[in-house]
């Protein structure tokens, strides 16, 4: 059966010392009060090599927030999937709406990134979700279907390594959360698309996280929905107590 997961996306926050302190604080909290779900923290690249050794890997997985769409070579400023994996990280967020919007990451570029992440043993946390105008036009189902093309070219075995995150862009960092009913409706739709492509067993085994202004006060209600398997958390992942509050929604 699919895993319940709470993953944090630190984005471009925390300097190295602050990041290490946050990872240590969370690790201490979860060592005392063990989580009932998988926990992942996705950090800026420069934190990875320092954060992986300070967390208990049996409790907290570590991931990057992006990786390059090229293997190696003359791509100044880029960080490859192999480099990410060499830090001990096991996950990578791909397709985040901020990457799609500000860095023009297309379905094709993301398909390359996913392929390279998997080739290097990383599990992609692959984000999909519509913008406000698309939601208002009732186009959310077709938008997520088009975005899934980046992962629907994979073999069933490789697709089984993907964690999906449905993140309505209008809910990210806005304080405006999708209602549990809205989340359930589209998560069920996403699962039906997976079933159509890979069959029911693969669909049932795929973790689909919700992301968008998730906090301790609304996590329990969202995660109680049958097709919501946890959360991808931005702002509330920057304070150990808030992130732990969301993790505790599974208690
Ligand atoms: C995100 O950026 O992945 C996210 C869900 O952000 P927030 O929780 O701050 O809305």
mmCIF file of C-alpha atoms and ligand atoms in Angstrom, residues 9 11 96 98 167 171-174 211-214 232-236, ligand 1:
data_model
loop_
_atom_site.group_PDB
_atom_site.id
_atom_site.type_symbol
_atom_site.label_atom_id
_atom_site.label_comp_id
_atom_site.label_asym_id
_atom_site.label_seq_id
_atom_site.Cartn_x
_atom_site.Cartn_y
_atom_site.Cartn_z
ATOM 1 C CA UNK A 9 10.295 22.435 0.604
ATOM 2 C CA UNK A 11 12.861 26.946 -1.187
ATOM 3 C CA UNK A 96 7.515 22.900 -8.877
ATOM 4 C CA UNK A 98 7.991 28.266 -9.309
ATOM 5 C CA UNK A 167 -0.154 21.872 -5.775
ATOM 6 C CA UNK A 171 -2.823 28.066 -2.964
ATOM 7 C CA UNK A 172 0.986 28.189 -2.798
ATOM 8 C CA UNK A 173 2.228 30.715 -0.281
ATOM 9 C CA UNK A 174 -1.089 32.585 -0.452
ATOM 10 C CA UNK A 211 0.634 21.223 -1.354
ATOM 11 C CA UNK A 212 -0.553 24.787 -0.914
ATOM 12 C CA UNK A 213 -0.770 26.684 2.392
ATOM 13 C CA UNK A 214 -0.938 23.457 4.367
ATOM 14 C CA UNK A 232 4.349 19.037 0.350
ATOM 15 C CA UNK A 233 4.910 21.924 2.697
ATOM 16 C CA UNK A 234 6.542 25.275 1.946
ATOM 17 C CA UNK A 235 6.266 28.049 4.540
ATOM 18 C CA UNK A 236 5.304 25.790 7.432
HETATM 19 C C1 LIG B 1 5.247 24.777 -1.998
HETATM 20 O O1 LIG B 1 5.844 25.726 -2.468
HETATM 21 O O2 LIG B 1 5.535 23.621 -2.375
HETATM 22 C C2 LIG B 1 4.201 25.023 -1.007
HETATM 23 C C3 LIG B 1 3.274 24.121 -0.825
HETATM 24 O O3 LIG B 1 4.271 26.230 -0.351
HETATM 25 P P1 LIG B 1 3.306 26.738 0.858
HETATM 26 O O4 LIG B 1 3.129 25.584 1.787
HETATM 27 O O5 LIG B 1 4.078 27.853 1.478
HETATM 28 O O6 LIG B 1 2.047 27.154 0.232
#
